Amino acid sequence: MNLSASTLPSLPASIHPPAYDRTTHVPGVLHLGLGAFHRAHQAMVFDQLLAGGDTRWGIHGVGMTRPDLVNQLKAQDGLYAVRIADGQGVQWQVPGALWRTNVAATERDAVVQAIAAHSTRWVTLTVTEKGYTPALAQLLLDSLRLRQQAGLPGITIASCDNLQGNGHKLQALVKAAATAQDADVLRWLDAHCAFPCSMVDRIVPAATPEVMTAAQEALGVQDQCALSTEGFWEWVIEDRFAEPADAALLQSAGVRVTSDVHSYEEAKLRMLNGSHSAMALMGAVTGRPFIASCIGEPHIREFVYRLMSREVAPHLSRSDWADYRDALIARFGNPYLKHSVHQIATDSSQKIPQRWPPSVLGQIAQGASFEHHALAAAVFLRYTLGVDEQGQAYALNDPQAESLMAIGATQRAEPEACVRALLAREDLWGKALPGNVAWTARVTHWHQQVLQHGVDAAIQQLLQQEA
C-alpha cells in the first residue's frame, strides 16, 4: 500500500498525521517550484498554521516543468513523509498542507486561474536562481491582471530563492514584463501587493532510495515522495505583507519577521551557500559523494572554517556569525543528510556570482588575503574537465555547461590561458574582479597546484601557508 489519505489511519502512533480537514477548504497559498526544499520547509510552516486552526494556509503546489513528482504526489493525495534527523535523534512527520497540484509547463492557464482565485492570499516561489525569467514574470503578470480586473484584493508574493534582495528582483522582473496597456495593473500592484524579501535555510537533499526504504520501515506503507532533512530551519522574511496581520501569524510558527532581511541573507549566501559550493566542487573532483564526506575530512573542515572566519565574516552585518558558522559546520556533518555534491554543484554558474565575489572584493578592499576563495575558483575550473581525480566522468548540470567545458577543455595544456578565460567572465565574477591582477595570479597559482598535486594536497598547502 502507498501513503495516501486512506492509509493515514494505519500509520504507527509515533507518526502524527495531519489533524485538520484537508478536503472542504480551498488553498490560500500557491507555490511555484514544487521540489524537495519547499516540501520540507515552507510547507511544514504552513502545516503548523493549519494545525493551529487557520484553514487559509493550504497549498496549491506547482511544478514548473516536470510532471513526474506532481503525478506521484497526486497519487498520494499530496501526502509525503519527512525524516527529521540530526544529533538529537530521528523523527518522522507527515505534513498535510499540500492540497492541489499542477505543472506550469503544461497547465499554464490553470496556474494563472489559481493565482487569480479569490481564495489565494500568497504566492511563494522556489524556482532556483535560473528560474527568474521573462516567462515567470509573464505568468505572474497575467495572473495579477486578472485579479485587478476582477476587483480582488492584492496578494503577498514571496520569493524564497537564494538571491539577495529576492523580493525586489522579483517585483522588478514582473514590472519589466508590463506593456503600456498595463498601467492600471501596475498601479494596483504597487498599492495592494507585497513582494517581501526573504531568506530560507534548511538542508534538504534530493530524495534517495535509502530514504524511501527508511520511510517504508517507519510508516509501514510505501512513500514515493519521502524526504530527509535536518532539525534546523530558519525563515527570515521582510515585514511587508498584503495583509499585515500575517506577520504575527508567521511569528507564531517560528518565522522571523524583520525589517532587516539583508544581514541574514548575505550571511546565508556567503557562509552556507558559498562554502557549500566550494565543498561540492572539491567533492566532485576528488570523488567524495556527499557534503558529509567532505566536511568529515579534517583538512576540508579546517578550510571551510577558515574560509568563513577569515574571508567571509569580516564583510557580514549578521552579528552572531560565529555561532552561525559553528552551527553550519555541525550541520554539514550530519550523517543522515546524504547531500550529493553533484546536486549542489548543479547550476554553479548561476550560484557563484551571488556567493563568492562579494567576499573577495571585500578582502581586496581591506588589503586582506583571499586565498581560500582563489583556491575554490581554481577547483571550479578543474571541475569543468568533467572527470574526477580517479578518472570517473561526470556531467556538468549547468545552463552554461557548454561554454564552461569549452574554456576548461585545454586547461592541462594551456592552464594560464584557461584561468584568464574563466576569470574574464563578468557573468560569473561581476565587473570589478576580472581586471584584478592579484586575483588572477592567485587563482592561477592554485590551479597549477590542483592540476599537479590534486585538490587535497593544494588544500593542505594552503592551510600550512595561511596557518
Tab-separated table of C-alpha atoms in Angstrom:
chain	number	residue	atom	x	y	z
A	1	MET	CA	0.000	0.000	0.000
A	2	ASN	CA	1.079	3.575	-0.692
A	3	LEU	CA	0.828	6.527	1.663
A	4	SER	CA	-2.483	8.286	0.966
A	5	ALA	CA	-5.459	9.787	2.761
A	6	SER	CA	-6.983	6.319	3.104
A	7	THR	CA	-3.867	4.805	4.715
A	8	LEU	CA	-3.263	7.648	7.217
A	9	PRO	CA	-5.231	5.862	9.982
A	10	SER	CA	-2.904	2.844	9.703
A	11	LEU	CA	0.288	4.796	10.438
A	12	PRO	CA	2.111	3.977	13.699
A	13	ALA	CA	1.094	6.027	16.731
A	14	SER	CA	4.525	7.721	16.805
A	15	ILE	CA	3.822	9.404	13.458
A	16	HIS	CA	1.262	12.155	13.820
A	17	PRO	CA	-0.916	12.587	10.705
A	18	PRO	CA	-2.477	15.951	9.800
A	19	ALA	CA	-5.215	16.593	12.357
A	20	TYR	CA	-7.116	19.066	10.208
A	21	ASP	CA	-9.659	18.765	7.397
A	22	ARG	CA	-7.857	18.696	4.051
A	23	THR	CA	-10.891	18.349	1.779
A	24	THR	CA	-13.504	21.035	2.460
A	25	HIS	CA	-11.299	24.146	2.213
A	26	VAL	CA	-9.562	25.725	-0.766
A	27	PRO	CA	-5.837	26.585	-0.817
A	28	GLY	CA	-4.801	30.081	0.209
A	29	VAL	CA	-1.181	29.690	-0.922
A	30	LEU	CA	0.066	28.933	-4.420
A	31	HIS	CA	3.657	27.735	-4.550
A	32	LEU	CA	5.777	27.813	-7.710
A	33	GLY	CA	8.636	25.289	-7.700
A	34	LEU	CA	7.295	22.161	-6.008
A	35	GLY	CA	10.599	20.494	-5.124
A	36	ALA	CA	12.081	18.852	-2.063
A	37	PHE	CA	13.100	22.100	-0.390
A	38	HIS	CA	9.647	23.655	-0.330
A	39	ARG	CA	8.020	20.466	0.930
A	40	ALA	CA	10.457	20.219	3.869
A	41	HIS	CA	10.461	23.940	4.655
A	42	GLN	CA	7.599	26.371	3.909
A	43	ALA	CA	5.060	23.560	3.571
A	44	MET	CA	5.868	22.455	7.124
A	45	VAL	CA	5.426	26.010	8.415
A	46	PHE	CA	2.032	26.221	6.717
A	47	ASP	CA	1.234	22.774	8.134
A	48	GLN	CA	1.788	24.237	11.625
A	49	LEU	CA	-0.588	27.123	10.905
A	50	LEU	CA	-3.220	24.712	9.569
A	51	ALA	CA	-2.812	22.529	12.663
A	52	GLY	CA	-3.488	25.641	14.743
A	53	GLY	CA	-6.904	26.003	13.094
A	54	ASP	CA	-6.197	28.636	10.410
A	55	THR	CA	-7.541	26.993	7.243
A	56	ARG	CA	-6.174	29.673	4.880
A	57	TRP	CA	-2.683	28.140	4.531
A	58	GLY	CA	-3.364	25.096	2.362
A	59	ILE	CA	-1.042	24.917	-0.645
A	60	HIS	CA	-1.681	24.647	-4.361
A	61	GLY	CA	1.729	23.297	-5.435
A	62	VAL	CA	3.002	23.936	-8.951
A	63	GLY	CA	5.865	22.020	-10.529
A	64	MET	CA	7.458	24.258	-13.126
A	65	THR	CA	8.402	21.668	-15.769
A	66	ARG	CA	8.466	18.074	-14.510
A	67	PRO	CA	5.205	16.151	-14.231
A	68	ASP	CA	6.704	13.046	-12.566
A	69	LEU	CA	6.865	14.404	-8.997
A	70	VAL	CA	3.480	16.100	-9.370
A	71	ASN	CA	1.936	12.830	-10.536
A	72	GLN	CA	3.496	10.916	-7.629
A	73	LEU	CA	2.183	13.466	-5.136
A	74	LYS	CA	-1.269	13.388	-6.739
A	75	ALA	CA	-1.338	9.604	-6.371
A	76	GLN	CA	-0.590	10.055	-2.647
A	77	ASP	CA	-3.230	12.803	-2.127
A	78	GLY	CA	-0.450	15.349	-1.642
A	79	LEU	CA	0.946	13.452	1.344
A	80	TYR	CA	4.602	12.562	1.949
A	81	ALA	CA	6.806	11.737	4.925
A	82	VAL	CA	9.723	13.830	6.156
A	83	ARG	CA	12.536	12.314	8.212
A	84	ILE	CA	13.958	14.946	10.570
A	85	ALA	CA	17.321	13.623	11.704
A	86	ASP	CA	20.378	15.044	13.449
A	87	GLY	CA	22.414	14.559	16.601
A	88	GLN	CA	19.261	14.873	18.697
A	89	GLY	CA	17.666	11.822	17.117
A	90	VAL	CA	15.280	10.810	14.337
A	91	GLN	CA	11.577	11.535	13.948
A	92	TRP	CA	9.121	11.212	11.087
A	93	GLN	CA	6.375	13.654	10.196
A	94	VAL	CA	3.629	13.643	7.562
A	95	PRO	CA	2.682	17.246	6.743
A	96	GLY	CA	-0.677	17.713	5.075
A	97	ALA	CA	-0.554	21.255	3.702
A	98	LEU	CA	-0.326	20.260	0.018
A	99	TRP	CA	-3.892	20.107	-1.296
A	100	ARG	CA	-3.730	20.634	-5.056
A	101	THR	CA	-1.091	20.332	-7.787
A	102	ASN	CA	-0.397	21.436	-11.361
A	103	VAL	CA	2.510	21.632	-13.805
A	104	ALA	CA	3.166	25.132	-15.152
A	105	ALA	CA	4.697	23.971	-18.451
A	106	THR	CA	1.597	22.007	-19.494
A	107	GLU	CA	-1.198	23.594	-17.416
A	108	ARG	CA	-0.322	27.273	-17.541
A	109	ASP	CA	-3.901	28.537	-17.686
A	110	ALA	CA	-4.872	26.509	-14.616
A	111	VAL	CA	-1.958	28.095	-12.725
A	112	VAL	CA	-2.930	31.617	-13.842
A	113	GLN	CA	-6.540	31.000	-12.768
A	114	ALA	CA	-5.381	29.610	-9.413
A	115	ILE	CA	-3.245	32.679	-8.641
A	116	ALA	CA	-6.213	34.835	-9.668
A	117	ALA	CA	-8.636	32.888	-7.427
A	118	HIS	CA	-10.376	34.852	-4.676
A	119	SER	CA	-9.091	32.434	-2.026
A	120	THR	CA	-5.408	32.884	-2.945
A	121	ARG	CA	-3.636	35.185	-0.495
A	122	TRP	CA	0.002	34.250	-1.015
A	123	VAL	CA	2.285	33.117	-3.825
A	124	THR	CA	5.642	31.657	-2.763
A	125	LEU	CA	8.494	30.719	-5.085
A	126	THR	CA	11.459	28.320	-5.015
A	127	VAL	CA	12.264	28.198	-8.717
A	128	THR	CA	16.108	28.364	-8.272
A	129	GLU	CA	18.348	31.215	-9.374
A	130	LYS	CA	17.956	30.360	-13.073
A	131	GLY	CA	14.149	30.416	-12.832
A	132	TYR	CA	13.794	34.217	-12.768
A	133	THR	CA	12.917	34.550	-16.422
A	134	PRO	CA	10.604	36.685	-18.565
A	135	ALA	CA	8.279	33.654	-18.777
A	136	LEU	CA	7.918	33.595	-14.979
A	137	ALA	CA	7.278	37.332	-14.953
A	138	GLN	CA	4.603	36.994	-17.639
A	139	LEU	CA	2.884	34.188	-15.714
A	140	LEU	CA	2.653	36.375	-12.609
A	141	LEU	CA	1.667	39.494	-14.546
A	142	ASP	CA	-1.140	37.668	-16.378
A	143	SER	CA	-2.437	36.351	-13.046
A	144	LEU	CA	-2.265	39.730	-11.311
A	145	ARG	CA	-4.043	41.389	-14.246
A	146	LEU	CA	-6.984	39.009	-13.771
A	147	ARG	CA	-7.097	39.814	-10.049
A	148	GLN	CA	-7.048	43.544	-10.710
A	149	GLN	CA	-9.741	43.317	-13.395
A	150	ALA	CA	-11.953	41.281	-11.063
A	151	GLY	CA	-11.574	43.805	-8.245
A	152	LEU	CA	-9.917	41.241	-5.948
A	153	PRO	CA	-7.576	42.044	-3.052
A	154	GLY	CA	-3.833	42.199	-3.557
A	155	ILE	CA	-1.603	39.296	-2.510
A	156	THR	CA	1.798	38.669	-0.953
A	157	ILE	CA	4.323	37.284	-3.457
A	158	ALA	CA	7.328	35.930	-1.581
A	159	SER	CA	10.491	34.784	-3.333
A	160	CYS	CA	12.303	32.155	-1.250
A	161	ASP	CA	15.275	31.607	-3.561
A	162	ASN	CA	18.973	32.234	-2.884
A	163	LEU	CA	19.083	35.696	-4.429
A	164	GLN	CA	19.983	38.824	-2.495
A	165	GLY	CA	17.073	41.242	-2.475
A	166	ASN	CA	14.920	38.487	-3.986
A	167	GLY	CA	11.638	40.327	-3.388
A	168	HIS	CA	12.903	43.480	-5.097
A	169	LYS	CA	14.289	41.452	-8.001
A	170	LEU	CA	11.016	39.590	-8.475
A	171	GLN	CA	8.938	42.789	-8.388
A	172	ALA	CA	11.266	44.452	-10.913
A	173	LEU	CA	11.068	41.383	-13.159
A	174	VAL	CA	7.247	41.459	-13.141
A	175	LYS	CA	7.167	45.186	-13.877
A	176	ALA	CA	9.637	44.742	-16.732
A	177	ALA	CA	7.158	42.377	-18.410
A	178	ALA	CA	4.442	45.035	-18.463
A	179	THR	CA	3.439	46.978	-21.573
A	180	ALA	CA	1.835	50.408	-21.948
A	181	GLN	CA	-1.586	48.730	-21.627
A	182	ASP	CA	-0.701	47.510	-18.129
A	183	ALA	CA	-0.575	50.907	-16.401
A	184	ASP	CA	-3.691	50.137	-14.311
A	185	VAL	CA	-2.308	46.752	-13.257
A	186	LEU	CA	0.989	48.294	-12.141
A	187	ARG	CA	-0.774	50.999	-10.110
A	188	TRP	CA	-2.885	48.298	-8.442
A	189	LEU	CA	0.182	46.130	-7.856
A	190	ASP	CA	2.068	48.977	-6.166
A	191	ALA	CA	-0.919	49.859	-3.990
A	192	HIS	CA	-2.123	46.400	-2.946
A	193	CYS	CA	0.525	43.685	-3.483
A	194	ALA	CA	3.640	43.000	-1.442
A	195	PHE	CA	6.937	41.467	-2.576
A	196	PRO	CA	8.820	40.803	0.671
A	197	CYS	CA	12.459	39.747	0.599
A	198	SER	CA	13.160	36.558	2.483
A	199	MET	CA	15.919	34.152	3.473
A	200	VAL	CA	15.214	30.465	3.912
A	201	ASP	CA	17.607	27.944	5.392
A	202	ARG	CA	17.292	24.202	5.771
A	203	ILE	CA	19.420	21.488	4.215
A	204	VAL	CA	17.135	19.244	2.156
A	205	PRO	CA	18.920	16.744	-0.104
A	206	ALA	CA	17.201	15.297	-3.148
A	207	ALA	CA	15.168	12.187	-2.328
A	208	THR	CA	17.038	8.868	-2.468
A	209	PRO	CA	16.049	5.177	-2.473
A	210	GLU	CA	17.562	4.909	1.028
A	211	VAL	CA	15.099	7.478	2.357
A	212	MET	CA	12.167	5.718	0.655
A	213	THR	CA	13.226	2.421	2.224
A	214	ALA	CA	13.550	4.054	5.637
A	215	ALA	CA	10.114	5.646	5.188
A	216	GLN	CA	8.522	2.294	4.407
A	217	GLU	CA	10.077	0.796	7.541
A	218	ALA	CA	8.904	3.705	9.694
A	219	LEU	CA	5.409	4.124	8.213
A	220	GLY	CA	4.508	0.583	7.205
A	221	VAL	CA	3.432	1.871	3.763
A	222	GLN	CA	5.302	2.878	0.626
A	223	ASP	CA	6.071	6.548	0.025
A	224	GLN	CA	7.458	7.543	-3.377
A	225	CYS	CA	7.884	11.156	-2.230
A	226	ALA	CA	9.644	10.757	1.135
A	227	LEU	CA	12.288	13.311	2.141
A	228	SER	CA	15.071	13.620	4.696
A	229	THR	CA	16.098	16.879	6.368
A	230	GLU	CA	17.736	18.282	9.485
A	231	GLY	CA	16.207	19.638	12.680
A	232	PHE	CA	17.460	23.175	11.978
A	233	TRP	CA	15.344	25.532	9.914
A	234	GLU	CA	15.183	29.278	9.537
A	235	TRP	CA	12.860	31.577	7.618
A	236	VAL	CA	13.536	35.289	7.820
A	237	ILE	CA	11.038	37.440	5.950
A	238	GLU	CA	10.636	41.164	5.481
A	239	ASP	CA	7.762	42.773	7.364
A	240	ARG	CA	5.910	43.626	4.173
A	241	PHE	CA	2.623	41.803	3.571
A	242	ALA	CA	-0.587	42.453	1.662
A	243	GLU	CA	-2.322	41.552	4.945
A	244	PRO	CA	-0.213	42.997	7.793
A	245	ALA	CA	-1.759	40.580	10.312
A	246	ASP	CA	0.143	37.749	8.601
A	247	ALA	CA	3.310	38.901	10.397
A	248	ALA	CA	2.100	37.776	13.814
A	249	LEU	CA	0.762	34.502	12.396
A	250	LEU	CA	4.101	33.624	10.826
A	251	GLN	CA	5.943	34.552	14.012
A	252	SER	CA	3.693	32.176	15.950
A	253	ALA	CA	5.007	29.350	13.726
A	254	GLY	CA	8.669	30.237	14.305
A	255	VAL	CA	9.302	32.550	11.330
A	256	ARG	CA	11.469	35.630	11.980
A	257	VAL	CA	9.709	38.752	10.658
A	258	THR	CA	12.052	41.725	10.434
A	259	SER	CA	12.863	44.894	8.522
A	260	ASP	CA	16.480	43.646	8.175
A	261	VAL	CA	16.468	40.561	5.966
A	262	HIS	CA	19.681	41.657	4.256
A	263	SER	CA	22.049	40.732	7.098
A	264	TYR	CA	20.600	37.206	7.235
A	265	GLU	CA	20.516	36.623	3.500
A	266	GLU	CA	24.086	37.814	2.900
A	267	ALA	CA	25.334	35.573	5.746
A	268	LYS	CA	23.471	32.584	4.347
A	269	LEU	CA	24.563	33.172	0.751
A	270	ARG	CA	28.230	33.717	1.566
A	271	MET	CA	28.711	31.389	4.561
A	272	LEU	CA	26.382	28.441	3.988
A	273	ASN	CA	25.940	28.597	0.222
A	274	GLY	CA	29.456	29.860	-0.503
A	275	SER	CA	31.142	27.075	1.460
A	276	HIS	CA	28.600	24.560	0.099
A	277	SER	CA	29.654	25.426	-3.462
A	278	ALA	CA	33.356	25.156	-2.582
A	279	MET	CA	32.881	21.755	-0.911
A	280	ALA	CA	30.629	20.461	-3.688
A	281	LEU	CA	33.242	21.248	-6.341
A	282	MET	CA	36.006	19.737	-4.202
A	283	GLY	CA	33.920	16.629	-3.613
A	284	ALA	CA	33.069	16.271	-7.300
A	285	VAL	CA	36.739	16.492	-8.330
A	286	THR	CA	38.072	14.224	-5.555
A	287	GLY	CA	35.287	11.636	-5.889
A	288	ARG	CA	33.682	12.231	-2.483
A	289	PRO	CA	29.933	11.762	-2.974
A	290	PHE	CA	28.383	13.797	-0.144
A	291	ILE	CA	28.929	17.034	1.773
A	292	ALA	CA	29.297	14.973	4.969
A	293	SER	CA	32.122	13.018	3.265
A	294	CYS	CA	33.889	16.330	2.582
A	295	ILE	CA	33.477	18.059	5.946
A	296	GLY	CA	34.436	14.775	7.622
A	297	GLU	CA	37.985	15.237	6.271
A	298	PRO	CA	39.954	17.382	8.777
A	299	HIS	CA	41.702	19.438	6.078
A	300	ILE	CA	38.444	20.309	4.284
A	301	ARG	CA	36.752	21.068	7.606
A	302	GLU	CA	39.581	23.459	8.510
A	303	PHE	CA	39.448	25.034	5.030
A	304	VAL	CA	35.716	25.728	5.403
A	305	TYR	CA	36.179	27.083	8.952
A	306	ARG	CA	38.882	29.495	7.780
A	307	LEU	CA	37.004	30.466	4.610
A	308	MET	CA	34.030	31.580	6.688
A	309	SER	CA	36.004	33.103	9.578
A	310	ARG	CA	38.745	34.954	7.696
A	311	GLU	CA	37.336	35.870	4.295
A	312	VAL	CA	33.537	35.953	4.648
A	313	ALA	CA	32.757	37.095	8.210
A	314	PRO	CA	34.638	40.443	8.065
A	315	HIS	CA	32.104	41.689	5.496
A	316	LEU	CA	28.881	40.493	7.145
A	317	SER	CA	26.405	42.531	9.158
A	318	ARG	CA	24.943	39.480	10.946
A	319	SER	CA	26.300	39.925	14.478
A	320	ASP	CA	26.060	36.278	15.576
A	321	TRP	CA	28.112	35.000	12.628
A	322	ALA	CA	30.476	32.926	14.810
A	323	ASP	CA	27.587	30.921	16.275
A	324	TYR	CA	26.125	30.588	12.779
A	325	ARG	CA	29.471	29.319	11.435
A	326	ASP	CA	29.800	26.703	14.177
A	327	ALA	CA	26.220	25.538	13.636
A	328	LEU	CA	26.855	25.261	9.892
A	329	ILE	CA	29.904	23.036	10.330
A	330	ALA	CA	27.900	20.740	12.630
A	331	ARG	CA	25.023	20.692	10.130
A	332	PHE	CA	27.318	19.877	7.198
A	333	GLY	CA	28.497	16.787	9.088
A	334	ASN	CA	25.001	15.385	9.703
A	335	PRO	CA	25.367	11.705	8.625
A	336	TYR	CA	21.665	11.416	7.775
A	337	LEU	CA	21.880	14.107	5.103
A	338	LYS	CA	23.228	12.335	2.048
A	339	HIS	CA	23.564	15.683	0.302
A	340	SER	CA	25.087	14.927	-3.095
A	341	VAL	CA	27.988	17.143	-4.112
A	342	HIS	CA	26.791	16.947	-7.720
A	343	GLN	CA	23.334	18.182	-6.685
A	344	ILE	CA	24.898	21.235	-5.007
A	345	ALA	CA	27.319	21.787	-7.915
A	346	THR	CA	24.309	21.983	-10.258
A	347	ASP	CA	23.948	25.471	-11.803
A	348	SER	CA	27.253	26.648	-10.316
A	349	SER	CA	27.456	29.416	-12.933
A	350	GLN	CA	24.218	30.863	-11.524
A	351	LYS	CA	25.221	30.421	-7.866
A	352	ILE	CA	28.858	31.519	-7.672
A	353	PRO	CA	28.171	35.191	-8.612
A	354	GLN	CA	25.961	35.515	-5.519
A	355	ARG	CA	28.254	33.594	-3.197
A	356	TRP	CA	31.959	34.339	-3.747
A	357	PRO	CA	32.751	37.719	-5.416
A	358	PRO	CA	31.368	39.967	-2.615
A	359	SER	CA	33.743	38.394	-0.078
A	360	VAL	CA	36.728	38.521	-2.461
A	361	LEU	CA	36.095	42.187	-3.243
A	362	GLY	CA	35.737	42.920	0.489
A	363	GLN	CA	39.103	41.306	1.172
A	364	ILE	CA	40.756	43.187	-1.711
A	365	ALA	CA	39.375	46.494	-0.399
A	366	GLN	CA	40.922	45.781	3.005
A	367	GLY	CA	44.220	44.529	1.607
A	368	ALA	CA	43.494	41.143	3.160
A	369	SER	CA	44.041	37.571	1.943
A	370	PHE	CA	41.529	35.904	-0.400
A	371	GLU	CA	43.491	32.641	-0.826
A	372	HIS	CA	40.605	30.348	0.152
A	373	HIS	CA	38.310	31.823	-2.489
A	374	ALA	CA	41.130	31.734	-5.051
A	375	LEU	CA	41.614	28.021	-4.409
A	376	ALA	CA	37.845	27.461	-4.676
A	377	ALA	CA	37.841	29.270	-8.049
A	378	ALA	CA	40.744	27.080	-9.196
A	379	VAL	CA	38.809	23.949	-8.228
A	380	PHE	CA	35.806	25.293	-10.160
A	381	LEU	CA	37.962	25.450	-13.300
A	382	ARG	CA	39.274	21.920	-12.648
A	383	TYR	CA	35.642	20.776	-12.234
A	384	THR	CA	34.876	21.845	-15.816
A	385	LEU	CA	37.006	18.938	-17.113
A	386	GLY	CA	34.053	16.661	-16.304
A	387	VAL	CA	36.225	13.875	-14.882
A	388	ASP	CA	37.348	13.323	-11.292
A	389	GLU	CA	40.831	12.515	-9.999
A	390	GLN	CA	40.069	8.786	-10.219
A	391	GLY	CA	39.211	9.102	-13.903
A	392	GLN	CA	35.425	8.819	-13.419
A	393	ALA	CA	33.416	11.041	-15.758
A	394	TYR	CA	30.533	13.199	-14.503
A	395	ALA	CA	28.117	15.562	-16.201
A	396	LEU	CA	28.036	19.325	-15.640
A	397	ASN	CA	24.395	20.135	-14.970
A	398	ASP	CA	24.566	23.844	-15.683
A	399	PRO	CA	22.951	26.241	-18.164
A	400	GLN	CA	26.496	27.333	-19.102
A	401	ALA	CA	27.896	23.784	-19.258
A	402	GLU	CA	28.886	24.018	-22.931
A	403	SER	CA	30.815	27.281	-22.630
A	404	LEU	CA	32.410	26.285	-19.303
A	405	MET	CA	33.614	22.967	-20.668
A	406	ALA	CA	34.928	24.735	-23.779
A	407	ILE	CA	37.024	27.002	-21.538
A	408	GLY	CA	38.188	24.123	-19.354
A	409	ALA	CA	38.920	21.547	-22.056
A	410	THR	CA	42.517	22.633	-22.699
A	411	GLN	CA	43.464	23.525	-19.114
A	412	ARG	CA	46.119	20.800	-18.851
A	413	ALA	CA	47.923	22.072	-21.963
A	414	GLU	CA	47.206	25.801	-21.556
A	415	PRO	CA	46.401	26.325	-17.848
A	416	GLU	CA	47.111	30.067	-17.638
A	417	ALA	CA	45.046	30.876	-20.717
A	418	CYS	CA	42.134	28.855	-19.306
A	419	VAL	CA	42.301	30.669	-15.960
A	420	ARG	CA	42.278	34.028	-17.756
A	421	ALA	CA	39.323	32.971	-19.915
A	422	LEU	CA	37.314	31.794	-16.892
A	423	LEU	CA	38.095	34.865	-14.790
A	424	ALA	CA	37.277	37.229	-17.667
A	425	ARG	CA	33.596	36.289	-17.487
A	426	GLU	CA	31.606	39.123	-15.951
A	427	ASP	CA	28.523	36.884	-15.704
A	428	LEU	CA	30.459	34.880	-13.082
A	429	TRP	CA	32.616	37.470	-11.310
A	430	GLY	CA	30.985	40.852	-11.907
A	431	LYS	CA	32.743	43.870	-13.403
A	432	ALA	CA	35.474	44.518	-10.808
A	433	LEU	CA	37.176	41.151	-10.331
A	434	PRO	CA	38.072	40.226	-13.954
A	435	GLY	CA	40.588	43.082	-14.142
A	436	ASN	CA	42.240	42.362	-10.803
A	437	VAL	CA	45.805	41.195	-11.402
A	438	ALA	CA	46.357	39.820	-7.880
A	439	TRP	CA	43.155	37.748	-8.021
A	440	THR	CA	44.118	36.288	-11.406
A	441	ALA	CA	47.626	35.496	-10.145
A	442	ARG	CA	46.429	33.635	-7.065
A	443	VAL	CA	43.783	31.614	-8.923
A	444	THR	CA	46.465	30.729	-11.495
A	445	HIS	CA	48.802	29.600	-8.687
A	446	TRP	CA	46.209	27.366	-7.020
A	447	HIS	CA	45.009	25.970	-10.333
A	448	GLN	CA	48.584	24.880	-11.054
A	449	GLN	CA	48.786	23.185	-7.631
A	450	VAL	CA	45.447	21.430	-8.176
A	451	LEU	CA	46.495	20.123	-11.603
A	452	GLN	CA	49.943	18.994	-10.470
A	453	HIS	CA	49.276	17.631	-6.985
A	454	GLY	CA	45.487	17.238	-6.644
A	455	VAL	CA	42.836	19.088	-4.672
A	456	ASP	CA	43.665	17.611	-1.260
A	457	ALA	CA	47.362	18.447	-1.494
A	458	ALA	CA	46.523	22.005	-2.609
A	459	ILE	CA	44.240	22.472	0.404
A	460	GLN	CA	46.957	21.140	2.730
A	461	GLN	CA	49.463	23.552	1.210
A	462	LEU	CA	47.077	26.466	1.709
A	463	LEU	CA	46.455	25.555	5.343
A	464	GLN	CA	50.183	25.445	6.049
A	465	GLN	CA	50.798	28.684	4.156
A	466	GLU	CA	47.984	30.561	5.930
A	467	ALA	CA	48.474	28.984	9.388
